Short mmCIF file of C-alpha atoms and ligand atoms in Angstrom, two decimals:
data_model
loop_
_atom_site.label_atom_id
_atom_site.label_comp_id
_atom_site.label_asym_id
_atom_site.label_seq_id
_atom_site.Cartn_x
_atom_site.Cartn_y
_atom_site.Cartn_z
CA MET A 1 0.00 0.00 0.00
CA LEU A 2 1.18 3.53 -0.79
CA LYS A 3 0.84 6.00 2.05
CA VAL A 4 1.49 9.74 1.80
CA ILE A 5 1.67 11.35 5.25
CA LEU A 6 0.73 15.03 5.25
CA LYS A 7 2.50 17.27 7.76
CA GLY A 8 1.98 20.99 8.27
CA HIS A 9 -0.61 21.27 5.48
CA ASP A 10 -4.03 19.95 4.47
CA LYS A 11 -3.67 19.72 0.70
CA TYR A 12 -5.40 16.33 0.57
CA TYR A 13 -7.17 17.00 -2.68
CA GLY A 14 -4.05 18.05 -4.59
CA THR A 15 -2.06 15.21 -3.05
CA ALA A 16 -4.67 12.65 -4.16
CA ASP A 17 -4.71 14.20 -7.65
CA VAL A 18 -0.96 13.64 -8.02
CA VAL A 19 -1.11 10.11 -6.60
CA ARG A 20 -3.87 9.32 -9.11
CA LEU A 21 -1.45 9.99 -11.96
CA PHE A 22 0.53 6.95 -10.83
CA PHE A 23 -1.89 4.66 -8.99
CA PRO A 24 -5.66 4.11 -9.10
CA SER A 25 -8.28 5.32 -6.62
CA PRO A 26 -6.36 7.15 -3.87
CA THR A 27 -8.27 7.68 -0.62
CA GLU A 28 -8.10 10.83 1.50
CA ASP A 29 -7.98 10.00 5.20
CA ARG A 30 -8.24 13.43 6.76
CA ALA A 31 -8.60 12.10 10.30
CA GLY A 32 -5.45 10.01 9.91
CA GLY A 33 -3.55 12.72 8.04
CA THR A 34 -2.80 10.55 5.01
CA VAL A 35 -3.64 9.87 1.42
CA TRP A 36 -3.34 6.17 0.70
CA CYS A 37 -3.76 3.82 -2.15
CA LYS A 38 -4.34 0.13 -1.65
CA ASP A 39 -3.49 -1.01 -5.21
CA ALA A 40 0.11 0.16 -5.03
CA PRO A 41 3.45 -1.16 -3.79
CA ASP A 42 4.47 -0.57 -0.16
CA ILE A 43 5.76 3.00 -0.22
CA VAL A 44 5.70 5.64 2.50
CA ILE A 45 6.21 9.30 1.60
CA GLU A 46 6.15 12.33 3.90
CA SER A 47 4.85 15.55 2.41
CA GLU A 48 5.66 18.42 4.75
CA LEU A 49 5.18 22.18 4.67
CA LEU A 50 7.85 23.63 6.96
CA PRO A 51 7.27 26.83 9.01
CA SER A 52 9.83 28.49 6.70
CA GLY A 53 7.41 27.95 3.76
CA GLU A 54 9.59 25.27 2.22
CA CYS A 55 7.82 22.17 0.88
CA VAL A 56 9.65 18.92 1.46
CA CYS A 57 8.80 15.47 0.20
CA ARG A 58 10.74 12.62 1.83
CA THR A 59 10.96 9.10 0.52
CA LYS A 60 13.00 6.22 1.97
CA ASP A 61 16.18 7.48 0.37
CA LYS A 62 15.67 10.98 -1.02
CA GLU A 63 14.38 14.46 -0.19
CA TYR A 64 12.72 16.88 -2.64
CA ARG A 65 12.67 20.52 -1.50
CA PHE A 66 10.90 23.52 -3.00
CA ASP A 67 10.74 27.07 -1.83
CA GLY A 68 7.95 28.90 -3.62
CA ALA A 69 6.07 32.08 -2.77
CA PRO A 70 3.24 31.60 -0.20
CA GLU A 71 0.58 31.59 -2.94
CA GLU A 72 2.46 28.81 -4.70
CA VAL A 73 2.52 26.37 -1.77
CA GLY A 74 -0.24 24.18 -3.22
CA ARG A 75 1.66 23.78 -6.46
CA GLU A 76 5.00 23.17 -4.73
CA ILE A 77 3.51 20.42 -2.59
CA LYS A 78 2.19 18.73 -5.71
CA ARG A 79 5.44 19.26 -7.58
CA SER A 80 7.61 17.69 -4.90
CA LEU A 81 5.29 14.69 -4.62
CA TYR A 82 5.18 14.32 -8.42
CA MET A 83 8.99 14.22 -8.53
CA ALA A 84 9.17 11.67 -5.74
CA LEU A 85 6.60 9.36 -7.35
CA SER A 86 8.19 9.84 -10.77
CA ASP A 87 11.53 8.66 -9.43
CA ILE A 88 10.00 5.73 -7.56
CA CYS A 89 7.84 4.56 -10.48
CA GLY A 90 10.28 5.40 -13.25
CA ILE A 91 7.63 7.23 -15.29
CA ALA A 92 6.88 10.89 -15.89
CA PRO A 93 3.21 11.51 -16.74
CA PRO A 94 3.30 14.19 -19.42
CA TRP A 95 1.25 16.88 -17.70
CA GLY A 96 3.59 16.98 -14.70
CA CYS A 97 1.82 18.10 -11.54
CA LEU A 98 -0.74 20.09 -13.54
CA THR A 99 -3.90 18.25 -12.58
CA GLY A 100 -7.43 19.59 -12.92
CA ILE A 101 -9.76 19.51 -15.87
CA ARG A 102 -8.81 22.76 -17.60
CA PRO A 103 -5.11 22.92 -18.43
CA THR A 104 -5.70 25.76 -20.89
CA LEU A 105 -6.89 28.04 -18.09
CA VAL A 106 -3.56 27.57 -16.30
CA ALA A 107 -1.72 27.91 -19.62
CA ALA A 108 -3.41 31.27 -20.20
CA GLN A 109 -2.46 32.40 -16.70
CA THR A 110 1.19 31.36 -16.94
CA GLY A 111 1.55 33.11 -20.29
CA SER A 112 3.94 30.77 -22.11
CA ALA A 113 4.63 27.12 -22.76
CA GLU A 114 8.08 27.47 -21.21
CA GLU A 115 6.66 28.85 -17.99
CA LEU A 116 4.07 26.08 -17.85
CA SER A 117 6.86 23.51 -18.13
CA ARG A 118 9.00 25.26 -15.55
CA ARG A 119 6.29 25.66 -12.94
CA TYR A 120 4.38 22.40 -13.38
CA LEU A 121 6.96 20.08 -15.01
CA VAL A 122 4.68 19.73 -18.03
CA ARG A 123 6.42 18.00 -20.91
CA PRO A 124 7.33 20.60 -23.56
CA ASP A 125 5.07 19.21 -26.32
CA LYS A 126 2.06 19.22 -23.97
CA ALA A 127 2.92 22.72 -22.73
CA LYS A 128 3.05 23.94 -26.32
CA LEU A 129 -0.27 22.24 -27.09
CA ALA A 130 -1.89 23.83 -24.02
CA ALA A 131 -0.53 27.30 -24.85
CA GLU A 132 -1.66 27.06 -28.46
CA THR A 133 -5.11 25.77 -27.48
CA ALA A 134 -5.50 28.45 -24.80
CA ALA A 135 -4.78 31.16 -27.37
CA ALA A 136 -7.36 29.64 -29.74
CA GLU A 137 -9.98 29.44 -26.97
CA ILE A 138 -9.47 33.08 -26.02
CA GLY A 139 -9.90 34.19 -29.63
CA LEU A 140 -13.02 32.05 -30.15
CA LEU A 141 -14.68 33.22 -26.94
CA GLU A 142 -14.65 36.76 -28.27
CA ARG A 143 -17.28 35.63 -30.76
CA ILE A 144 -19.76 34.98 -27.96
CA VAL A 145 -20.50 38.01 -25.82
CA PRO A 146 -21.40 37.39 -22.17
CA GLN A 147 -24.94 38.66 -22.79
CA ASP A 148 -25.54 35.81 -25.26
CA ILE A 149 -26.88 32.47 -24.21
CA ASN A 150 -25.86 29.02 -25.40
CA ILE A 151 -28.37 26.23 -25.53
CA TYR A 152 -27.89 22.51 -25.01
CA ILE A 153 -30.63 19.99 -25.76
CA GLY A 154 -29.86 16.56 -24.33
CA VAL A 155 -31.05 13.19 -25.54
CA PRO A 156 -29.59 10.63 -23.13
CA PHE A 157 -30.50 7.53 -25.13
CA CYS A 158 -28.32 5.29 -27.28
CA PRO A 159 -29.09 2.33 -29.52
CA SER A 160 -26.80 0.15 -27.37
CA ARG A 161 -24.37 0.80 -24.57
CA CYS A 162 -20.70 1.04 -25.54
CA GLU A 163 -18.59 -1.08 -23.24
CA TYR A 164 -16.43 1.80 -22.01
CA CYS A 165 -19.29 4.21 -21.31
CA SER A 166 -21.02 5.03 -18.08
CA PHE A 167 -22.72 8.21 -19.22
CA VAL A 168 -26.27 8.59 -17.94
CA SER A 169 -27.47 7.39 -21.29
CA SER A 170 -30.19 4.75 -21.48
CA ASP A 171 -29.91 1.82 -23.82
CA ILE A 172 -33.12 2.12 -25.80
CA SER A 173 -33.56 -1.61 -25.92
CA HIS A 174 -34.74 -1.20 -22.30
CA HIS A 175 -36.65 2.03 -22.83
CA MET A 176 -37.91 1.77 -26.38
CA GLY A 177 -41.46 2.59 -25.30
CA ARG A 178 -40.26 5.71 -23.46
CA LEU A 179 -38.30 7.38 -26.25
CA GLY A 180 -41.34 9.05 -27.85
CA GLU A 181 -42.55 10.10 -24.43
CA TYR A 182 -39.16 11.65 -23.66
CA LYS A 183 -39.37 13.65 -26.89
CA GLU A 184 -42.77 14.99 -25.81
CA HIS A 185 -41.38 16.14 -22.47
CA LEU A 186 -38.35 17.71 -24.10
CA ILE A 187 -40.58 19.66 -26.47
CA ARG A 188 -42.79 20.65 -23.55
CA GLU A 189 -39.79 22.06 -21.69
CA ILE A 190 -38.59 23.91 -24.79
CA LYS A 191 -42.07 25.38 -25.33
CA THR A 192 -42.30 26.47 -21.69
CA LEU A 193 -38.99 28.28 -21.55
CA SER A 194 -38.43 29.56 -25.08
CA PRO A 195 -40.92 32.49 -24.94
CA LYS A 196 -39.02 33.76 -21.89
CA ILE A 197 -35.58 33.78 -23.56
CA THR A 198 -34.81 37.30 -24.68
CA ARG A 199 -31.05 36.92 -25.05
CA ARG A 200 -29.41 36.19 -28.40
CA ILE A 201 -28.81 32.47 -28.83
CA ALA A 202 -25.17 32.28 -29.91
CA THR A 203 -24.91 28.51 -30.15
CA LEU A 204 -27.24 25.55 -30.01
CA TYR A 205 -26.00 22.01 -29.47
CA ILE A 206 -28.21 18.95 -29.63
CA GLY A 207 -26.20 16.25 -27.91
CA GLY A 208 -26.44 12.97 -26.10
CA GLY A 209 -26.36 10.08 -25.90
CA THR A 210 -27.35 9.87 -29.52
CA PRO A 211 -30.00 12.41 -30.59
CA THR A 212 -30.50 10.62 -33.91
CA VAL A 213 -31.68 7.53 -32.00
CA PHE A 214 -35.28 8.74 -32.57
CA SER A 215 -37.36 7.46 -35.45
CA ASP A 216 -37.23 9.70 -38.53
CA GLU A 217 -40.67 11.13 -37.66
CA ASP A 218 -39.90 11.84 -34.00
CA PHE A 219 -36.53 13.33 -34.88
CA ALA A 220 -38.18 15.64 -37.42
CA GLU A 221 -40.78 16.64 -34.85
CA LEU A 222 -38.08 17.52 -32.32
CA ILE A 223 -36.08 19.57 -34.84
CA ASP A 224 -39.27 21.36 -35.97
CA ALA A 225 -40.12 22.15 -32.35
CA VAL A 226 -36.61 23.52 -31.74
CA TYR A 227 -36.83 25.81 -34.77
CA GLY A 228 -40.50 26.64 -34.20
CA ASN A 229 -39.98 27.83 -30.65
CA LEU A 230 -36.43 29.03 -30.11
CA ASP A 231 -35.33 32.22 -31.79
CA ILE A 232 -32.49 30.84 -33.92
CA ASP A 233 -31.09 33.48 -36.21
CA PRO A 234 -28.94 32.63 -39.25
CA ASP A 235 -25.75 33.48 -37.35
CA CYS A 236 -26.49 30.99 -34.57
CA GLU A 237 -24.09 28.04 -34.63
CA VAL A 238 -26.21 24.88 -34.61
CA THR A 239 -24.61 21.46 -34.12
CA VAL A 240 -26.28 18.08 -33.97
CA GLU A 241 -24.42 15.20 -32.42
CA ALA A 242 -25.60 12.33 -34.57
CA GLY A 243 -23.05 10.14 -32.87
CA ARG A 244 -23.64 6.57 -33.96
CA PRO A 245 -23.54 6.09 -37.72
CA ASP A 246 -26.17 3.33 -37.38
CA THR A 247 -28.79 5.93 -36.42
CA ILE A 248 -28.16 8.33 -39.29
CA THR A 249 -30.67 8.19 -42.13
CA ASP A 250 -31.07 10.26 -45.26
CA ARG A 251 -34.42 11.55 -43.98
CA LYS A 252 -32.85 12.83 -40.77
CA LEU A 253 -30.00 14.47 -42.67
CA SER A 254 -32.30 16.10 -45.21
CA HIS A 255 -34.64 17.30 -42.47
CA MET A 256 -31.79 18.96 -40.59
CA ALA A 257 -30.54 20.45 -43.85
CA SER A 258 -34.01 21.85 -44.59
CA HIS A 259 -33.65 23.97 -41.44
CA GLY A 260 -30.19 25.10 -42.48
CA ILE A 261 -28.20 22.95 -40.04
CA LYS A 262 -24.64 22.68 -41.30
CA ARG A 263 -22.74 21.05 -38.44
CA ILE A 264 -22.92 17.42 -37.44
CA CYS A 265 -20.91 14.97 -35.34
CA ILE A 266 -20.49 11.46 -36.69
CA ASN A 267 -18.45 9.58 -34.15
CA PRO A 268 -16.79 6.31 -35.12
CA GLN A 269 -14.43 6.21 -32.07
CA THR A 270 -12.49 3.56 -34.00
CA MET A 271 -12.39 2.43 -37.63
CA ASN A 272 -11.64 -1.13 -36.61
CA ASP A 273 -14.68 -3.38 -37.13
CA VAL A 274 -13.48 -6.02 -34.69
CA THR A 275 -13.14 -3.43 -31.92
CA LEU A 276 -16.50 -1.88 -32.76
CA ALA A 277 -18.22 -5.24 -32.35
CA LYS A 278 -16.44 -5.96 -29.07
CA LEU A 279 -17.38 -2.53 -27.75
CA ASN A 280 -21.05 -3.25 -28.45
CA ARG A 281 -21.31 -0.55 -31.09
CA ARG A 282 -23.55 -1.81 -33.82
CA HIS A 283 -21.98 -0.20 -36.85
CA THR A 284 -18.94 -0.69 -39.03
CA ALA A 285 -16.19 1.56 -40.32
CA ALA A 286 -17.89 1.47 -43.73
CA ASP A 287 -21.09 2.83 -42.08
CA THR A 288 -19.07 5.77 -40.77
CA LEU A 289 -17.67 6.57 -44.20
CA ARG A 290 -21.12 6.22 -45.78
CA SER A 291 -22.63 8.56 -43.17
CA ILE A 292 -19.91 11.15 -43.70
CA GLU A 293 -20.54 11.04 -47.44
CA ALA A 294 -24.32 11.24 -46.97
CA ALA A 295 -23.91 14.26 -44.65
CA ARG A 296 -21.80 15.96 -47.29
CA GLN A 297 -24.38 15.18 -49.97
CA ASN A 298 -26.97 16.87 -47.75
CA GLY A 299 -24.92 20.04 -47.50
CA PHE A 300 -23.29 19.65 -44.09
CA GLU A 301 -20.21 21.84 -44.16
CA VAL A 302 -18.66 20.97 -40.81
CA ILE A 303 -18.40 17.35 -39.79
CA ASN A 304 -16.73 16.31 -36.55
CA SER A 305 -15.60 12.82 -35.67
CA ASP A 306 -14.64 11.74 -32.15
CA LEU A 307 -11.86 9.18 -31.89
CA ILE A 308 -10.69 7.35 -28.77
CA ALA A 309 -7.10 6.45 -28.02
CA GLY A 310 -6.48 3.62 -25.57
CA LEU A 311 -9.45 1.37 -26.25
CA LYS A 312 -9.12 -1.94 -24.46
CA TYR A 313 -8.95 -4.14 -27.53
CA GLU A 314 -6.64 -1.95 -29.57
CA THR A 315 -2.96 -1.46 -30.16
CA PRO A 316 -1.49 2.01 -30.69
CA GLU A 317 -1.20 1.08 -34.37
CA ASP A 318 -4.98 0.53 -34.53
CA PHE A 319 -5.55 4.03 -33.20
CA ILE A 320 -3.10 5.54 -35.67
CA ASP A 321 -4.81 3.61 -38.48
CA THR A 322 -8.20 5.01 -37.37
CA ALA A 323 -6.82 8.55 -37.38
CA GLU A 324 -5.33 8.04 -40.84
CA LYS A 325 -8.67 6.88 -42.22
CA ILE A 326 -10.60 9.76 -40.68
CA ILE A 327 -8.06 12.39 -41.73
CA ALA A 328 -8.27 10.96 -45.25
CA THR A 329 -11.99 11.84 -45.37
CA GLY A 330 -11.01 15.51 -45.20
CA ILE A 331 -13.63 16.38 -42.54
CA SER A 332 -12.86 19.64 -40.80
CA ASN A 333 -13.21 18.71 -37.10
CA ILE A 334 -11.59 15.79 -35.32
CA THR A 335 -11.69 15.33 -31.55
CA VAL A 336 -9.13 13.05 -29.95
CA HIS A 337 -10.22 11.51 -26.65
CA THR A 338 -8.09 9.41 -24.38
CA LEU A 339 -9.89 6.66 -22.60
CA TYR A 340 -10.58 7.33 -18.98
CA LYS A 341 -12.19 5.33 -16.26
CA LYS A 342 -15.80 6.31 -15.81
CA ARG A 343 -17.88 5.13 -12.91
CA ARG A 344 -19.65 1.87 -13.64
CA ALA A 345 -17.59 1.38 -16.79
CA ALA A 346 -16.65 -2.18 -17.58
CA MET A 347 -12.93 -1.47 -17.92
CA SER A 348 -10.54 -1.12 -15.00
CA LEU A 349 -8.02 1.67 -14.62
CA ALA A 350 -5.29 -0.98 -14.49
CA ASP A 351 -6.14 -1.77 -18.11
CA VAL A 352 -5.65 1.86 -18.95
CA MET A 353 -2.52 2.50 -16.92
CA ALA A 354 -0.71 -0.54 -18.29
CA SER A 355 -0.75 0.89 -21.75
CA ALA A 356 -0.67 4.57 -20.82
CA LYS A 357 2.80 5.20 -22.22
CA GLU A 358 1.91 3.50 -25.49
CA VAL A 359 -1.31 5.51 -25.69
CA ASP A 360 0.62 8.69 -24.96
CA ASP A 361 3.02 7.91 -27.84
CA ALA A 362 0.16 7.09 -30.22
CA VAL A 363 -1.67 10.30 -29.31
CA THR A 364 1.52 12.27 -29.91
CA ALA A 365 1.93 10.61 -33.31
CA VAL A 366 -1.67 11.41 -34.26
CA TYR A 367 -1.27 15.04 -33.16
CA GLY A 368 1.67 15.22 -35.57
CA MET A 369 -0.46 13.76 -38.36
CA LEU A 370 -3.24 16.25 -37.65
CA GLU A 371 -0.84 19.19 -37.66
CA LYS A 372 0.63 18.03 -40.97
CA ALA A 373 -2.87 17.78 -42.42
CA GLY A 374 -3.64 21.39 -41.44
CA TYR A 375 -5.65 20.87 -38.23
CA ARG A 376 -5.16 23.13 -35.21
CA PRO A 377 -6.20 22.47 -31.60
CA TYR A 378 -8.99 24.74 -30.35
CA TYR A 379 -10.35 23.31 -27.10
CA MET A 380 -9.15 20.90 -24.50
CA TYR A 381 -10.14 19.31 -21.22
CA LYS A 382 -9.00 16.53 -18.96
CA GLN A 383 -10.92 14.11 -16.82
CA LYS A 384 -10.03 12.46 -13.56
CA ASP A 385 -8.73 8.92 -13.70
CA THR A 386 -7.43 9.18 -17.24
CA GLY A 387 -4.38 6.98 -17.63
CA HIS A 388 -1.31 9.23 -17.21
CA GLY A 389 -3.65 12.22 -16.88
CA LEU A 390 -3.95 12.45 -20.67
CA GLU A 391 -6.14 15.07 -22.30
CA ASN A 392 -9.00 15.30 -24.79
CA THR A 393 -8.40 17.80 -27.58
CA GLY A 394 -10.63 19.17 -30.32
CA PHE A 395 -8.96 20.01 -33.64
CA GLU A 396 -10.30 22.02 -36.55
CA LYS A 397 -9.16 23.27 -39.90
CA GLY A 398 -10.33 26.15 -42.02
CA GLY A 399 -11.77 28.22 -39.15
CA THR A 400 -14.54 25.71 -38.37
CA ALA A 401 -14.14 25.42 -34.59
CA CYS A 402 -17.28 24.60 -32.62
CA LEU A 403 -17.96 27.65 -30.43
CA TYR A 404 -20.35 25.70 -28.23
CA ASN A 405 -17.54 23.36 -27.19
CA VAL A 406 -15.40 26.32 -26.21
CA ALA A 407 -18.22 28.06 -24.33
CA MET A 408 -19.03 24.87 -22.49
CA MET A 409 -15.56 23.65 -21.62
CA THR A 410 -14.05 26.96 -20.59
CA ASP A 411 -16.87 27.74 -18.12
CA ALA A 412 -16.75 31.24 -19.54
CA ARG A 413 -20.28 31.62 -20.96
CA ASP A 414 -23.85 30.85 -19.88
CA VAL A 415 -25.42 27.58 -20.98
CA LEU A 416 -29.11 26.73 -20.68
CA SER A 417 -29.72 22.98 -20.92
CA PHE A 418 -32.94 21.23 -21.81
CA GLY A 419 -33.63 17.59 -21.08
CA ALA A 420 -32.51 14.98 -18.57
CA GLY A 421 -28.92 15.10 -17.35
CA GLY A 422 -28.16 18.59 -18.66
CA MET A 423 -26.33 21.10 -16.49
CA SER A 424 -27.25 24.77 -16.90
CA LYS A 425 -24.76 27.38 -15.78
CA ARG A 426 -24.46 31.10 -15.31
CA VAL A 427 -21.12 32.79 -15.38
CA PHE A 428 -20.51 35.95 -13.36
CA GLY A 429 -17.50 38.16 -13.99
CA GLN A 430 -14.60 37.50 -16.27
CA VAL A 431 -12.56 34.31 -15.89
CA ASP A 432 -9.42 34.92 -13.84
CA THR A 433 -10.78 37.95 -12.00
CA ALA A 434 -11.86 38.19 -8.37
CA LYS A 435 -15.50 38.59 -9.40
CA TYR A 436 -15.56 35.39 -11.48
CA ARG A 437 -17.88 32.65 -10.34
CA VAL A 438 -20.04 29.99 -11.95
CA GLU A 439 -23.44 28.98 -10.62
CA ARG A 440 -24.99 25.72 -11.77
CA CYS A 441 -28.51 24.39 -11.97
CA SER A 442 -28.93 20.69 -12.61
CA SER A 443 -31.79 18.92 -14.27
CA SER A 444 -32.60 15.39 -13.21
CA LYS A 445 -30.19 12.73 -14.46
CA ASP A 446 -32.92 10.14 -14.32
CA VAL A 447 -35.05 10.09 -17.45
CA LEU A 448 -38.18 8.88 -15.67
CA ASP A 449 -37.79 11.47 -12.91
CA TYR A 450 -37.23 14.17 -15.53
CA MET A 451 -40.45 13.18 -17.27
CA MET A 452 -42.38 13.22 -14.00
CA ARG A 453 -41.04 16.66 -13.02
CA THR A 454 -40.61 18.43 -16.37
CA ASP A 455 -42.64 21.50 -15.38
CA GLU A 456 -40.96 21.77 -11.98
CA ILE A 457 -37.50 21.48 -13.58
CA ALA A 458 -38.39 24.10 -16.20
CA ALA A 459 -39.63 26.44 -13.46
CA LYS A 460 -36.36 25.96 -11.54
CA LYS A 461 -34.36 26.92 -14.64
CA ALA A 462 -36.58 29.95 -15.32
CA GLU A 463 -35.86 31.16 -11.80
CA PHE A 464 -32.16 30.37 -12.13
CA PHE A 465 -31.84 32.44 -15.31
CA GLU A 466 -34.29 35.09 -14.04
CA LEU A 467 -36.58 34.45 -17.01
CA SER A 468 -40.10 35.83 -16.70
S1 LIG B 501 -22.66 6.41 -27.99
FE1 LIG B 501 -21.57 7.65 -26.48
S2 LIG B 501 -23.08 8.08 -24.87
FE2 LIG B 501 -23.87 6.37 -26.12
S3 LIG B 501 -23.25 4.53 -25.02
FE3 LIG B 501 -21.68 4.97 -26.57
S4 LIG B 501 -20.12 6.25 -25.54
FE4 LIG B 501 -21.98 6.22 -24.26
#
């Protein structure tokens, strides 16, 4: 068992975050003054903040000392622990001691890739990526003024459950009879709140789950209700996450196109048919290519595909092969995800950690391929429990970045969510200023509960956004 003994400070959270880069599921024992991890070798480390302000990390045979300014104590504690664990484990997770879900926010604060590497021990290629992405995010955010609102419409249903997923999505094989009912409640919520929205809608994102899981008729009815009730002007960026290629039909594509929708996500995750079958995704790589072509034929100008590095059944070469095939389609948006452990997911973190270095190398290779093909990173986030703390990065070419993704992930703009599982948020003050704060208003994650309380949930959101 690994045990980190905290002395002179109470930075349990940051300590656990650093431990998590090396070993799974650390536990904070605040009463006992330790952070420990049962699935780890027997290691004892002391992490001490001395009265002088120096941070010291002691292992069996070495001491790591840092002497930062008082406001940097939290970082220095993490940095010394990161160095100790790096030496013990013989690995250096690429983001150094920079944990947390928004590396670009820290990159913007530090001002340069070099500084990010110096302060947080971030590997130079990741520091450069973060700095470049942070600059892109800042530029893109200027296109959404704080008075605007961004809308998310959630459809938490999928045609089957992917093995690695624990999203609140419902497998429709268990809820087939409820899908039409859910659509009715979603439309009801939209109709209730839309007359009260007086702010310009900058972006609209219909996501999931898999929004195209509906029948052609129900999908058309939902899209008609969205356009018939919300004030969507021609400048509003509208994106539909079609997700699974097996749910995309010509009728759905042409119906979206008839409303002027130009952005769609078609997410293969992998172009390997064997993996797709093992993951319980009921489509093939050929279906993905056919859907991309059909979307193009229907006038969609911006197509995004999500890819996942580190899938259980895949080698790094499989991931690189997937990226090659998707880049070859010439679509303008590609989002690279690294597999992370989600609650209730069928895969263990040990699976992920074992191949983390290989995944890191494959992701680096694919970033190089994307850069060569003219793609630039424009938004990024990390999730807890990702092997080696790897990131998810959205790439675009030709100025086709998805503003909604930036608004959502940077926590810099208001988002009003409709449907089960959606999180609405209001942002006060500018990011990185003393007045900045984000207030959140959740819907119900449970589809049945959402349907029982649709009016109550809508009323709560109206109050939250001061809509009358
Ligand atoms: S399509 Fe996405 S949301 Fe649906 S089960 Fe698969 S990973 Fe989860």
